[in-house]
Coordinates of C-alpha atoms in Angstrom, one line a residue:
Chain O
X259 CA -53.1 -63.3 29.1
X260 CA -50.2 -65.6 29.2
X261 CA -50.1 -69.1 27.9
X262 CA -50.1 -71.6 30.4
X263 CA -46.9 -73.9 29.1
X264 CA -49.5 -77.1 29.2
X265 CA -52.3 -75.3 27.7
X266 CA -53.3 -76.5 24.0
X267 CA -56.8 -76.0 22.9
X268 CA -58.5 -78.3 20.7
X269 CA -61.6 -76.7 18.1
X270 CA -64.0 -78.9 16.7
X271 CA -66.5 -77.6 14.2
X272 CA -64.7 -74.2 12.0
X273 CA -68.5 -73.0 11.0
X274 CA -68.9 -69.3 10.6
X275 CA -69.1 -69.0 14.2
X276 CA -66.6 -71.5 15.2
X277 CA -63.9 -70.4 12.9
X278 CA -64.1 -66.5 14.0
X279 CA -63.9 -67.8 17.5
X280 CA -61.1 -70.2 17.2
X281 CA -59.1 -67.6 15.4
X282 CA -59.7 -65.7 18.2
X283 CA -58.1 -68.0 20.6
X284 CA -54.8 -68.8 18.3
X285 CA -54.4 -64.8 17.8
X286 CA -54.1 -64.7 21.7
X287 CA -51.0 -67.4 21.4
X288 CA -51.9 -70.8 22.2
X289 CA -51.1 -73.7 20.8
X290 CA -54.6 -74.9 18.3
X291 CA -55.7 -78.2 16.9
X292 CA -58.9 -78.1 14.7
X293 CA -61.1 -80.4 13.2
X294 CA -63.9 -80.2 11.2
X295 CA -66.4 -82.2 9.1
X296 CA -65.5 -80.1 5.8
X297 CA -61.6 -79.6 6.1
X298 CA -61.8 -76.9 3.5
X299 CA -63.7 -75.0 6.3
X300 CA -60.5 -74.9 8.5
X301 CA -57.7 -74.2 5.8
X302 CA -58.0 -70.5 7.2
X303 CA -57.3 -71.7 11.0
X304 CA -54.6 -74.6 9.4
X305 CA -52.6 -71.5 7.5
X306 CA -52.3 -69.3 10.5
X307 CA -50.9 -72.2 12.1
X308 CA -53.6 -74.6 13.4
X309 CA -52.7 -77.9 13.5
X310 CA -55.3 -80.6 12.0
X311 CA -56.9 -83.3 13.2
X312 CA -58.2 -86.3 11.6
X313 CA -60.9 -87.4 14.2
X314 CA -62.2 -86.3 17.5
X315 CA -60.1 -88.2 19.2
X316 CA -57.2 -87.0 17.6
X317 CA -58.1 -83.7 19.6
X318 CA -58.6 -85.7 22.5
X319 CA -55.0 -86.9 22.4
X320 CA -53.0 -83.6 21.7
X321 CA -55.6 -81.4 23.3
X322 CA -56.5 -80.6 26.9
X323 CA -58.8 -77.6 26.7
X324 CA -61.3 -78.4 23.9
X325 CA -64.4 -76.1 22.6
X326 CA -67.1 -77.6 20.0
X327 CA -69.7 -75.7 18.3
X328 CA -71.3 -78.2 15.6
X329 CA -74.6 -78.1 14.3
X330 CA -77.1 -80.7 15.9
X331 CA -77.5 -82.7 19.5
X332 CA -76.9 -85.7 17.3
X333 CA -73.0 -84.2 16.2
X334 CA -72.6 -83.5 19.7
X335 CA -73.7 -87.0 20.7
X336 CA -71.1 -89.0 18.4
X337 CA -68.5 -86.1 18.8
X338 CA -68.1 -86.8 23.0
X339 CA -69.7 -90.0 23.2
X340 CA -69.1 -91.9 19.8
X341 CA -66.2 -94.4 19.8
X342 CA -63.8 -92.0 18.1
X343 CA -65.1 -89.2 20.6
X344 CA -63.8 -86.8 22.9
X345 CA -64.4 -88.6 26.1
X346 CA -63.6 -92.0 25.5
X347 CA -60.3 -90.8 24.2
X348 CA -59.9 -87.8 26.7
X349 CA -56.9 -87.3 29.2
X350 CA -57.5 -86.4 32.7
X351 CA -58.0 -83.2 34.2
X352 CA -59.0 -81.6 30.2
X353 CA -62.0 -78.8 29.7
X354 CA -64.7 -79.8 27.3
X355 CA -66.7 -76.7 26.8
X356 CA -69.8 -77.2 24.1
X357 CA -71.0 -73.9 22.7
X358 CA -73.5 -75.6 20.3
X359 CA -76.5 -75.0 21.4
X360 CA -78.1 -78.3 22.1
X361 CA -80.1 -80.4 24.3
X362 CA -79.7 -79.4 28.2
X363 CA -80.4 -83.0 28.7
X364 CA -77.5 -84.2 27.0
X365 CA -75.5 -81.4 28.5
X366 CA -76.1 -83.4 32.1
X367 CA -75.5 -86.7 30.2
X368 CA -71.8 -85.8 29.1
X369 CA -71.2 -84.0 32.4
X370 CA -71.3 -87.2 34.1
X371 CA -69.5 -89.7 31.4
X372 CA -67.0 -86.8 31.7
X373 CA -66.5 -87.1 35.4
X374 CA -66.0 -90.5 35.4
X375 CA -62.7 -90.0 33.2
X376 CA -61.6 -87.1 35.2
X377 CA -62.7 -84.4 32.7
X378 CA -64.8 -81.0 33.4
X379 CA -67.5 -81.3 31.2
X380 CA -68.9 -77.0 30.0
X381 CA -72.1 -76.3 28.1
X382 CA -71.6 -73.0 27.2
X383 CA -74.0 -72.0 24.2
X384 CA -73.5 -68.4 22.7
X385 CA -75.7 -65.7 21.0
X386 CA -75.0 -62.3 19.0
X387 CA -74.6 -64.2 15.7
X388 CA -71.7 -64.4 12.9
X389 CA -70.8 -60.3 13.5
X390 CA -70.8 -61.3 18.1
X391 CA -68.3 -64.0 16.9
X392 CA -65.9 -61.6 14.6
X393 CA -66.5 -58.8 16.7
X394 CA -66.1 -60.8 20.4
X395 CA -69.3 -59.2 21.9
X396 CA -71.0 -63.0 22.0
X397 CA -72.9 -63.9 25.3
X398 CA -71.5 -66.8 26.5
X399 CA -74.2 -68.7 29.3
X400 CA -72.6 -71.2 31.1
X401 CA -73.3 -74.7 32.7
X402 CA -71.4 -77.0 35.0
X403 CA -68.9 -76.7 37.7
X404 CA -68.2 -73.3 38.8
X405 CA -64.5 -74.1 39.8
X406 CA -64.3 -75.4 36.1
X407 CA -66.0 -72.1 34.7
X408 CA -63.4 -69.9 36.6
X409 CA -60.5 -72.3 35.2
X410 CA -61.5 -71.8 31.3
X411 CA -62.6 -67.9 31.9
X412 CA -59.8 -66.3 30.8
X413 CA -60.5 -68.0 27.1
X414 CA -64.3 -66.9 27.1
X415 CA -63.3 -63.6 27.4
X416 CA -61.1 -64.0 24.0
X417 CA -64.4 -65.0 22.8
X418 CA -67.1 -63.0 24.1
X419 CA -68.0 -59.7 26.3
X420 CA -71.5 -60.6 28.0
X421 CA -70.3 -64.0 30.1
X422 CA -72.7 -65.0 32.6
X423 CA -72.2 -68.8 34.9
X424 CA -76.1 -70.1 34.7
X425 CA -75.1 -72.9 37.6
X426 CA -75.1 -76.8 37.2
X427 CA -74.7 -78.2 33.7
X428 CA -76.8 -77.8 31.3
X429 CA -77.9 -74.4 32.9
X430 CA -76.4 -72.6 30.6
X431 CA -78.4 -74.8 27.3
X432 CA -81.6 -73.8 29.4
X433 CA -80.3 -70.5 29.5
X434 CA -80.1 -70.2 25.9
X435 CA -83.7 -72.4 25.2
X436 CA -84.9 -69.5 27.6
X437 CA -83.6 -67.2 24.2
X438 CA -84.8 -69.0 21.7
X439 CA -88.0 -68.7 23.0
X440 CA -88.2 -65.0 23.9
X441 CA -87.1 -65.1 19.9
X442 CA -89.4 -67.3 18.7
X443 CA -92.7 -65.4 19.8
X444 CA -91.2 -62.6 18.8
X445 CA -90.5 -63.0 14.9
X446 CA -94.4 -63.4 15.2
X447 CA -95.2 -59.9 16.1
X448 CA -92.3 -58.0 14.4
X449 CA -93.9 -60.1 11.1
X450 CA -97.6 -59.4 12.0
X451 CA -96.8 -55.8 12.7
X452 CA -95.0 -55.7 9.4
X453 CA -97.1 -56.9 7.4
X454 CA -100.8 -55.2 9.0
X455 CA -98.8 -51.7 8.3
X456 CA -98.7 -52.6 4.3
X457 CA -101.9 -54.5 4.3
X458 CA -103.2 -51.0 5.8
X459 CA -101.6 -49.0 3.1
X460 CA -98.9 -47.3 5.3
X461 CA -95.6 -47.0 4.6
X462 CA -93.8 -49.4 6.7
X463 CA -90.1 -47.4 7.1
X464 CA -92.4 -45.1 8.6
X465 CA -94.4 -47.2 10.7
X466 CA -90.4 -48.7 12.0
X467 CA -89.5 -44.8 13.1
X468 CA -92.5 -44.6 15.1
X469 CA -92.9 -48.1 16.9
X470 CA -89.1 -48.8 17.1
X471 CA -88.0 -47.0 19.9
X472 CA -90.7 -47.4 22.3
X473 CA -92.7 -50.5 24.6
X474 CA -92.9 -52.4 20.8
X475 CA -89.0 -52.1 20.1
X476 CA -87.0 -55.3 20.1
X477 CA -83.7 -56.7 18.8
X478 CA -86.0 -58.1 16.0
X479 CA -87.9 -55.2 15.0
X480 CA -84.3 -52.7 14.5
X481 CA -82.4 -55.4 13.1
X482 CA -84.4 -57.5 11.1
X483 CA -87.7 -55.9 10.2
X484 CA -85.7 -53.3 7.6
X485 CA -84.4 -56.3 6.0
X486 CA -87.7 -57.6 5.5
X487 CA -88.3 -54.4 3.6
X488 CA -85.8 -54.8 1.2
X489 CA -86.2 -58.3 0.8
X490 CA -82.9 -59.5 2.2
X491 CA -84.0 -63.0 3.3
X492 CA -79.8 -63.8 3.7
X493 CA -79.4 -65.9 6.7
X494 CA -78.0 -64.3 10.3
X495 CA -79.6 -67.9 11.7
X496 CA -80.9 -70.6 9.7
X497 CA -84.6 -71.1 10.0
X498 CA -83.2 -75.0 9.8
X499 CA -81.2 -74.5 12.9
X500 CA -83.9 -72.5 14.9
X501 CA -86.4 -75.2 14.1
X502 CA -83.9 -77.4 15.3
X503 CA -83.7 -75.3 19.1
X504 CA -87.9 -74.9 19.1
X505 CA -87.6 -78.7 19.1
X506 CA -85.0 -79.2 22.4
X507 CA -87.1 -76.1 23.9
X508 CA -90.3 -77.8 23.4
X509 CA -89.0 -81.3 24.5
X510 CA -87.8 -79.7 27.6
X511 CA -90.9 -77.4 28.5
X512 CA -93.1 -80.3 27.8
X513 CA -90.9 -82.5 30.4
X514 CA -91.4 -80.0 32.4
X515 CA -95.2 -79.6 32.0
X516 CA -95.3 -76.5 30.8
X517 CA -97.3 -75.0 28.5
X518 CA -95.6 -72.5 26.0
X519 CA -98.6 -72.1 23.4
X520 CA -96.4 -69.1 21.9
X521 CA -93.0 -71.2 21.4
X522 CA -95.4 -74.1 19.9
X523 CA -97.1 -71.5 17.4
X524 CA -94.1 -70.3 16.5
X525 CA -92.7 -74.0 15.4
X526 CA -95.1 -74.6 13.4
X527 CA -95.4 -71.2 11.2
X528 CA -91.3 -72.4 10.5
X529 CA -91.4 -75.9 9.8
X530 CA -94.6 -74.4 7.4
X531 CA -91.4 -72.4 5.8
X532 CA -89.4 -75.5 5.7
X533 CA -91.5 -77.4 4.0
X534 CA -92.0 -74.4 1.3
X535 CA -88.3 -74.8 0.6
X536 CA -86.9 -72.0 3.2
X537 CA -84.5 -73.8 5.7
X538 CA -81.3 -72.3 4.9
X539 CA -82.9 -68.6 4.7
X540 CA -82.6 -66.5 7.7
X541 CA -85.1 -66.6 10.4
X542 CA -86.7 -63.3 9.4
X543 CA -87.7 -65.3 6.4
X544 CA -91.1 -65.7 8.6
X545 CA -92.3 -62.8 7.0
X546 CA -92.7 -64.7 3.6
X547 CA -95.6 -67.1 5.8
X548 CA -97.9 -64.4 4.9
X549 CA -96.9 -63.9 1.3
X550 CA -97.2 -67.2 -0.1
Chain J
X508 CA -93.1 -20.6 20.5
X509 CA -95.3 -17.7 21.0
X510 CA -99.4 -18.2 21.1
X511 CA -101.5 -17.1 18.6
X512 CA -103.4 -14.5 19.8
X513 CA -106.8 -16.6 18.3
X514 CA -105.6 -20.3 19.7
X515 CA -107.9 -22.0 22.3
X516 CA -106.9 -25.7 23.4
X517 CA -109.7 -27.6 24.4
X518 CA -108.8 -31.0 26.3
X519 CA -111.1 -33.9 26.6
X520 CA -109.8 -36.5 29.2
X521 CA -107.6 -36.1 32.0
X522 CA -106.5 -39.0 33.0
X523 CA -103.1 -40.1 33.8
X524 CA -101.7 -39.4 30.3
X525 CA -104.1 -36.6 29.4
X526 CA -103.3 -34.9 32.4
X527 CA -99.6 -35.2 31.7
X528 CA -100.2 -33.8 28.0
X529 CA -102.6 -31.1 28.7
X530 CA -100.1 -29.3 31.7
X531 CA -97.4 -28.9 29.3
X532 CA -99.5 -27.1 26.7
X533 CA -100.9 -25.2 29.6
X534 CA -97.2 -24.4 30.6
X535 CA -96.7 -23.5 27.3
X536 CA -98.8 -20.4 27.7
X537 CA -102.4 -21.2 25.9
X538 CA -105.6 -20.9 27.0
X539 CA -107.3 -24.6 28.0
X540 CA -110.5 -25.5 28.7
X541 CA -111.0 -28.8 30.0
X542 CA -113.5 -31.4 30.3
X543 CA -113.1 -34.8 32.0
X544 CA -116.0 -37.4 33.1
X545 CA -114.4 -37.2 36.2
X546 CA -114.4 -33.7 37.4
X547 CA -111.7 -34.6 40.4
X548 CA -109.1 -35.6 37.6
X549 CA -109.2 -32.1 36.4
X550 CA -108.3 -30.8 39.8
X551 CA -104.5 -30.2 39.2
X552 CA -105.0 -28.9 36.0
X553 CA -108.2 -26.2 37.5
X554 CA -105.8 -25.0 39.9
X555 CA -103.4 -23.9 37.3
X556 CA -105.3 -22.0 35.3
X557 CA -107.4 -24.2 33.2
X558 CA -111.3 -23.9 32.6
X559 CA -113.5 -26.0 33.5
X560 CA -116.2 -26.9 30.8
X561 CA -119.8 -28.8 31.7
X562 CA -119.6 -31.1 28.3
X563 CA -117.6 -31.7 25.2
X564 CA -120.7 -28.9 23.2
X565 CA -118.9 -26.4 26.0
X566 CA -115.4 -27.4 24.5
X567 CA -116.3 -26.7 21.5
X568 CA -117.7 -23.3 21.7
X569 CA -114.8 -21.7 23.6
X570 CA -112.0 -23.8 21.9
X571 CA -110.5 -24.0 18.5
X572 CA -107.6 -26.8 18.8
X573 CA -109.0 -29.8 21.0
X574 CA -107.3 -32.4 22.2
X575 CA -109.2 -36.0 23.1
X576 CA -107.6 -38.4 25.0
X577 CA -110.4 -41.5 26.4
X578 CA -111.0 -44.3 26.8
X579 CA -112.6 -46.8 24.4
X580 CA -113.8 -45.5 20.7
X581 CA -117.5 -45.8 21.9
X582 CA -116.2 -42.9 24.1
X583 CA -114.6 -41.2 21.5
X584 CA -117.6 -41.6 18.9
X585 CA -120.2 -40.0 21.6
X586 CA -117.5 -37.3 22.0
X587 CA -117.3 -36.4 18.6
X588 CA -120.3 -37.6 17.0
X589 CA -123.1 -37.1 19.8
X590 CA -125.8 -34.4 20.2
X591 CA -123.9 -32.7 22.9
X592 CA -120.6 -33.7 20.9
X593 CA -117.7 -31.7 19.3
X594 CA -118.3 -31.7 15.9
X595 CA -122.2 -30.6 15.6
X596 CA -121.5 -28.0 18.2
X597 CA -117.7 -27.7 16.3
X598 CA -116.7 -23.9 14.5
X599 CA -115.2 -23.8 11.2
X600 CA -111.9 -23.9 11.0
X601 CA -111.0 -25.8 14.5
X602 CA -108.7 -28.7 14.4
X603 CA -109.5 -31.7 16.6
X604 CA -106.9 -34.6 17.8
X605 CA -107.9 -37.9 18.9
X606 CA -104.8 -39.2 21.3
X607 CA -107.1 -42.3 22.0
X608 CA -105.5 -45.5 20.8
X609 CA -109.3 -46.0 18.6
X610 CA -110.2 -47.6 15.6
X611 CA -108.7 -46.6 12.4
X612 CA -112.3 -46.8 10.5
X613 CA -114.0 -44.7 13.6
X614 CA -111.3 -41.9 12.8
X615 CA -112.1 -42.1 9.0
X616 CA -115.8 -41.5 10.1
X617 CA -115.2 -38.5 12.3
X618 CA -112.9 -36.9 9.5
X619 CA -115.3 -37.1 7.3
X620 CA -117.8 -35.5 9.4
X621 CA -115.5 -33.2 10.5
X622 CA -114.5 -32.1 6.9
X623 CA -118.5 -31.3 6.4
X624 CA -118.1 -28.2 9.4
X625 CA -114.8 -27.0 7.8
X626 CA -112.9 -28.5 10.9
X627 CA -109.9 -31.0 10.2
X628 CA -109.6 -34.0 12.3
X629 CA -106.7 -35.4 12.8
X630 CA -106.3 -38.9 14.8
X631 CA -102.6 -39.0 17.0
X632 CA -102.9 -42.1 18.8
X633 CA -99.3 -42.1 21.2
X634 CA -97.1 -44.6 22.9
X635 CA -94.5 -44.3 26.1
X636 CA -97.2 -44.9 28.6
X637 CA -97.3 -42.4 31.9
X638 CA -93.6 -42.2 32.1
X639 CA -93.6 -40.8 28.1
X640 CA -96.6 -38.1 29.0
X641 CA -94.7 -36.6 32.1
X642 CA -91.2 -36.6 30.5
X643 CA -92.0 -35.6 26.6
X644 CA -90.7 -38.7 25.4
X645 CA -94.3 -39.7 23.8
X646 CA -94.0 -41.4 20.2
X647 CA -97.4 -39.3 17.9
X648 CA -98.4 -41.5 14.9
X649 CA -100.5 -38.6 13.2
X650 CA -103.4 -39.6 10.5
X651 CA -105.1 -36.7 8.7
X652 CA -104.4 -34.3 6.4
X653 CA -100.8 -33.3 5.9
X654 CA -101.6 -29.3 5.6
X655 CA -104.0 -29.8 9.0
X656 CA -100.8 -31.9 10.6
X657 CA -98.3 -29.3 10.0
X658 CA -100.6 -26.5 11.6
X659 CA -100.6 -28.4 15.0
X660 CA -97.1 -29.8 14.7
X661 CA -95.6 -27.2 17.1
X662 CA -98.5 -28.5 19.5
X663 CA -97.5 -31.6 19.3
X664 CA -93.8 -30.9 20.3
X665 CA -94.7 -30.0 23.8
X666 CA -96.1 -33.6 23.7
X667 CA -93.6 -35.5 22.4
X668 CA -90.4 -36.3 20.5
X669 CA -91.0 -38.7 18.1
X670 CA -93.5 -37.4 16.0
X671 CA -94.0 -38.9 12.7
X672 CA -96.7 -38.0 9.7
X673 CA -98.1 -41.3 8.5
X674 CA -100.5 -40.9 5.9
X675 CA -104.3 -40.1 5.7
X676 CA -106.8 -39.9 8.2
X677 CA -106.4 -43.4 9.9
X678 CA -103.0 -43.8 9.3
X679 CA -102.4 -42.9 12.8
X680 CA -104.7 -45.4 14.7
X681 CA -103.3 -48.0 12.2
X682 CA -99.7 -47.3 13.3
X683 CA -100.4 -47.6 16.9
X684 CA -102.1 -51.1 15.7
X685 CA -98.7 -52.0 14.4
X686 CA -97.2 -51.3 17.5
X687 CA -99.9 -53.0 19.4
X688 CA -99.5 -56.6 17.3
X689 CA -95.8 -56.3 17.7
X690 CA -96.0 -56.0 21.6
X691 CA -98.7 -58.5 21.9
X692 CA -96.9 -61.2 20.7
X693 CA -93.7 -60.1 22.2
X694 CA -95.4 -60.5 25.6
X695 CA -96.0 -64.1 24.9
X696 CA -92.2 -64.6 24.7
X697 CA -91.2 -63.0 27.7
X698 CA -93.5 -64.4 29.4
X699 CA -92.5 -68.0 28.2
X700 CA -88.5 -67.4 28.4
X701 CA -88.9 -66.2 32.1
X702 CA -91.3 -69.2 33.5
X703 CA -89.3 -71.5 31.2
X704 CA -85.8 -70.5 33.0
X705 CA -88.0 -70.3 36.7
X706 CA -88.9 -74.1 35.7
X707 CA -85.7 -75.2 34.6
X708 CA -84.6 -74.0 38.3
X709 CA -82.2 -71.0 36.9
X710 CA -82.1 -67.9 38.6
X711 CA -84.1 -65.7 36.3
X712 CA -82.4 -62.7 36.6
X713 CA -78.8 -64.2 35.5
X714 CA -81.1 -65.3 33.1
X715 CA -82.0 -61.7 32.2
X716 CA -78.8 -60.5 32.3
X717 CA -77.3 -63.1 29.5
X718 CA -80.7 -62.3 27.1
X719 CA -81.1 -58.8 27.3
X720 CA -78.9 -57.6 25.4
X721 CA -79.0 -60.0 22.5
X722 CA -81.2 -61.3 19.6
X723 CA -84.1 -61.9 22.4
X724 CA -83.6 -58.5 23.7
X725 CA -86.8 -56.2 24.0
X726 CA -88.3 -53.3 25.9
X727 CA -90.7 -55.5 27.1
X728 CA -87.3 -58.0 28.0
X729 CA -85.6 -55.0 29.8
X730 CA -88.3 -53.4 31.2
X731 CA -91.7 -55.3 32.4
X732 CA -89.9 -59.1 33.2
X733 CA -87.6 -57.4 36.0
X734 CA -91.4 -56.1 37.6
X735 CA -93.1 -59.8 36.8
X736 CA -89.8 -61.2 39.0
X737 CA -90.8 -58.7 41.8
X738 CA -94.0 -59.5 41.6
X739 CA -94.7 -55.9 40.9
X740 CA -97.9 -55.5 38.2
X741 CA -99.2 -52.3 38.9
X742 CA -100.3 -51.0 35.4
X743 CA -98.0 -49.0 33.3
X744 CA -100.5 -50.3 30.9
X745 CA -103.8 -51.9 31.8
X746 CA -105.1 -55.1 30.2
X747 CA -108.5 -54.2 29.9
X748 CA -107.0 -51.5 27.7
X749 CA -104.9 -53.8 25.7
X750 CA -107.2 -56.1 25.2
X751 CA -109.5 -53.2 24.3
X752 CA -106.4 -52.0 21.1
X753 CA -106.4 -56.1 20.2
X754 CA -110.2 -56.0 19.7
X755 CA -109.4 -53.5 17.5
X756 CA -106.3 -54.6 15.6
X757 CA -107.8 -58.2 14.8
X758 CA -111.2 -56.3 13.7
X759 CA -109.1 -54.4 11.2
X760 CA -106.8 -57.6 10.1
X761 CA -110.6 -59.4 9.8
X762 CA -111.4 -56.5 7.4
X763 CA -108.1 -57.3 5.2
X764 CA -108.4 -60.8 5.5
X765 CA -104.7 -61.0 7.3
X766 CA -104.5 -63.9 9.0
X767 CA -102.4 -62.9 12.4
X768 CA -102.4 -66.3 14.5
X769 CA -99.9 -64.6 17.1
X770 CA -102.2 -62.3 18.0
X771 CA -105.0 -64.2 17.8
X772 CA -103.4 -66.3 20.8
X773 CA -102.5 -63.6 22.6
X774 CA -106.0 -62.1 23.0
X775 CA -107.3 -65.3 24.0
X776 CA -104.4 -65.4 26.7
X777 CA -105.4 -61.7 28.0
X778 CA -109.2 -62.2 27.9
X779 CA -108.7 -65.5 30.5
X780 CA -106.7 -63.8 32.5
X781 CA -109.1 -60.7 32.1
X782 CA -111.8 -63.5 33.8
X783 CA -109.7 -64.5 36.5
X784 CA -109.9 -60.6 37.9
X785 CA -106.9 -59.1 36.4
X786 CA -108.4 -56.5 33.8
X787 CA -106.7 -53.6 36.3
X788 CA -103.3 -54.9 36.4
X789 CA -100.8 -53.5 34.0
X790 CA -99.7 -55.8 30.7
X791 CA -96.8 -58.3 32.0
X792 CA -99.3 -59.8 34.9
X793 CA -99.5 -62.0 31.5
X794 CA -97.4 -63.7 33.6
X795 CA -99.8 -64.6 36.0
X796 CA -101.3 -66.5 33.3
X797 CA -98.6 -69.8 34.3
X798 CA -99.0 -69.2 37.8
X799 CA -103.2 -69.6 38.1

């Protein structure tokens, strides 16, 4: 795709996600202005030629297409909303697309104080992890306007492979709590399972080759039950930053009157982890629950 | 393969997997008996070939390899264990193979037994459901001895494609267990992530397509939440069966002293729903559970 001449994209938050992506973006030619809580974290980004921000709403200033991915609702908060923020700062007619995945609520929230300046306000939270980000085979669910969507497409797709428009915003943050909590009930079974095969006496690689493939096989059970096995508790996703989804998920079903007794079990079994000193292990550190 | 010129099968239960099972050893070329509690679901396989026999005792006198496939293990113990059962009426050297999804500790009893006659039981509990039976795609978890496993190995191949030796008698019906906890659990998650994104006013099968293929992604995910959207829940499985195999598993987990909360809730889920009339409906009418 070619560069639109007025086209500079501004990166806030060069994580392990947010760095692979924004490479991603300055590798297809356009002009990129990062910022990040830990500078060391962009000095990748600054060396290929980023351009460095001191604030938020330094971005705002030079940039008119701008993607965040930080860590929690309250980062996104100050980040658009603060008084050194995006959208008090921002220049009519930019793109704010937020790929953290936060609070639907807020989502609608920064929509509107958006609007009001003239801006297109995206939520467009991502899964597929550290290796979806490198490797560009993300899903990408987004909210807002779809005229706004269609206008900042051609830069998802330097991003990710499985892009879907959920409808207004914060869609695509409900989208991604609907995720989160396929996930979350998940872990449980790929754990129980796990763990009632060696309790039994079985082997458990064999159990994997015989339940893997069929009605019991998951995402979790392929990927993250081996590592179980071998004791690789390294973290894909931190149990702190799932916790941290459960919560928004929960908030939202219970606004919505909606029981979700699996989602609520599964919170508590993690912030059990949390407290026993696990929040920056992966989430298939669940599996410990039972062996403390 | 070639039959041996001694080989009998003998097949107890021909019900919509049985029936499946026991034609393609009867394409195979051996001689079957059959015996069903329901003479009519023996029909097909009469009129192509098979023998009819009055009672399991009958089974057992004119076969040597027998096949059971039933329903609950109260079934399966008066099959094997009763007066007119297979293993007091059982020859020396027979082998006998429980396909019911049963209790691990039930198939440890009938081994024994069985050992006393000079007959080798072997339990072979299977997953991949009706579809799996017709098309030879059944996953066999095989408990027994390893000698008595090999013998009836080529057996199994007309059966199925994932076949996998797991360890002593037991080891079989405590595989499927695995299997069983992982779905169980699982189910509570799609279930959640679907009424969640119905709720949230998304249209759920966007919603699909962004999940599937990702972290949350599951058979269940892919293949029972595009029926609970259609509002199709004829049984592929049937919750009085599954509640049935949890009965089981959390019996077993009881016995180990494994706490498994997950599945705990999901039984409780199943067994409401089994009181509001849907015992016959397949697995994913868990669904039904939000909409009562």
């Amino acid at each position: 795709m070619l560069v639109p001449e007025n086209t500079v994209i501004g990166f806030i938050g060069t994580g392990v996600m947010g760095k692979s992506m924004a490479g991603h973006l300055l590798k297809a030619g356009y002009p990129l202005v990062v910022y990040s809580r830990t500078k060391e974290k962009a000095n990748e980004l600054l060396e290929k030629g980023a351009v460095w921000a001191e604030t938020p709403k330094e971005v705002a200033e030079k940039a008119n297409v701008i993607f965040t991915i930080v860590g929690y609702p309250t980062d996104v908060e100050e980040i658009y909303l603060g008084e050194n923020g995006l959208i008090p700062n921002g220049k009519e007619g930019s793109y704010y697309i937020d790929m953290t995945t936060s609070s639907p609520s807020l989502a609608g929230t920064i929509y509107e104080a958006a609007k009001t300046k003239g801006i297109q306000a995206i939520d467009a939270p991502v899964s597929g992890g550290d290796v979806g980000a490198r490797e560009v085979t993300l899903s990408i669910m987004v909210g807002g306007e779809e005229e706004a969507f269609e206008a900042v497409k051609p830069l998802f797709e330097l991003i990710g492979n499985n892009i879907v428009y959920q409808g207004k915003a914060g869609a695509g943050q409900h989208t991604k709590m609907s995720n989160q909590i396929a996930i979350a009930s998940n872990m449980i079974g790929v754990c129980e399972a796990i763990i009632y095969a060696e309790k039994a006496g079985l082997n458990p690689e064999k159990v994997l080759k015989s339940i893997s493939t069929g009605a019991a096989g998951s995402w979790s059970l392929s990927n993250l039950a081996p590592r179980m096995l071998t004791g690789n508790f390294e973290p894909g996703f931190y149990i702190k930053h799932f916790i941290k989804d459960m919560k928004i998920a929960l908030a939202e079903a219970e606004r919505m009157d909606l029981p979700v007794p699996g989602l609520s079990l599964a919170k508590s079994l993690y912030e059990q982890l949390a407290e026993m000193g696990e929040e920056n292990s992966g989430t298939h550190a669940l599996y410990k629950y039972w062996k403390f």
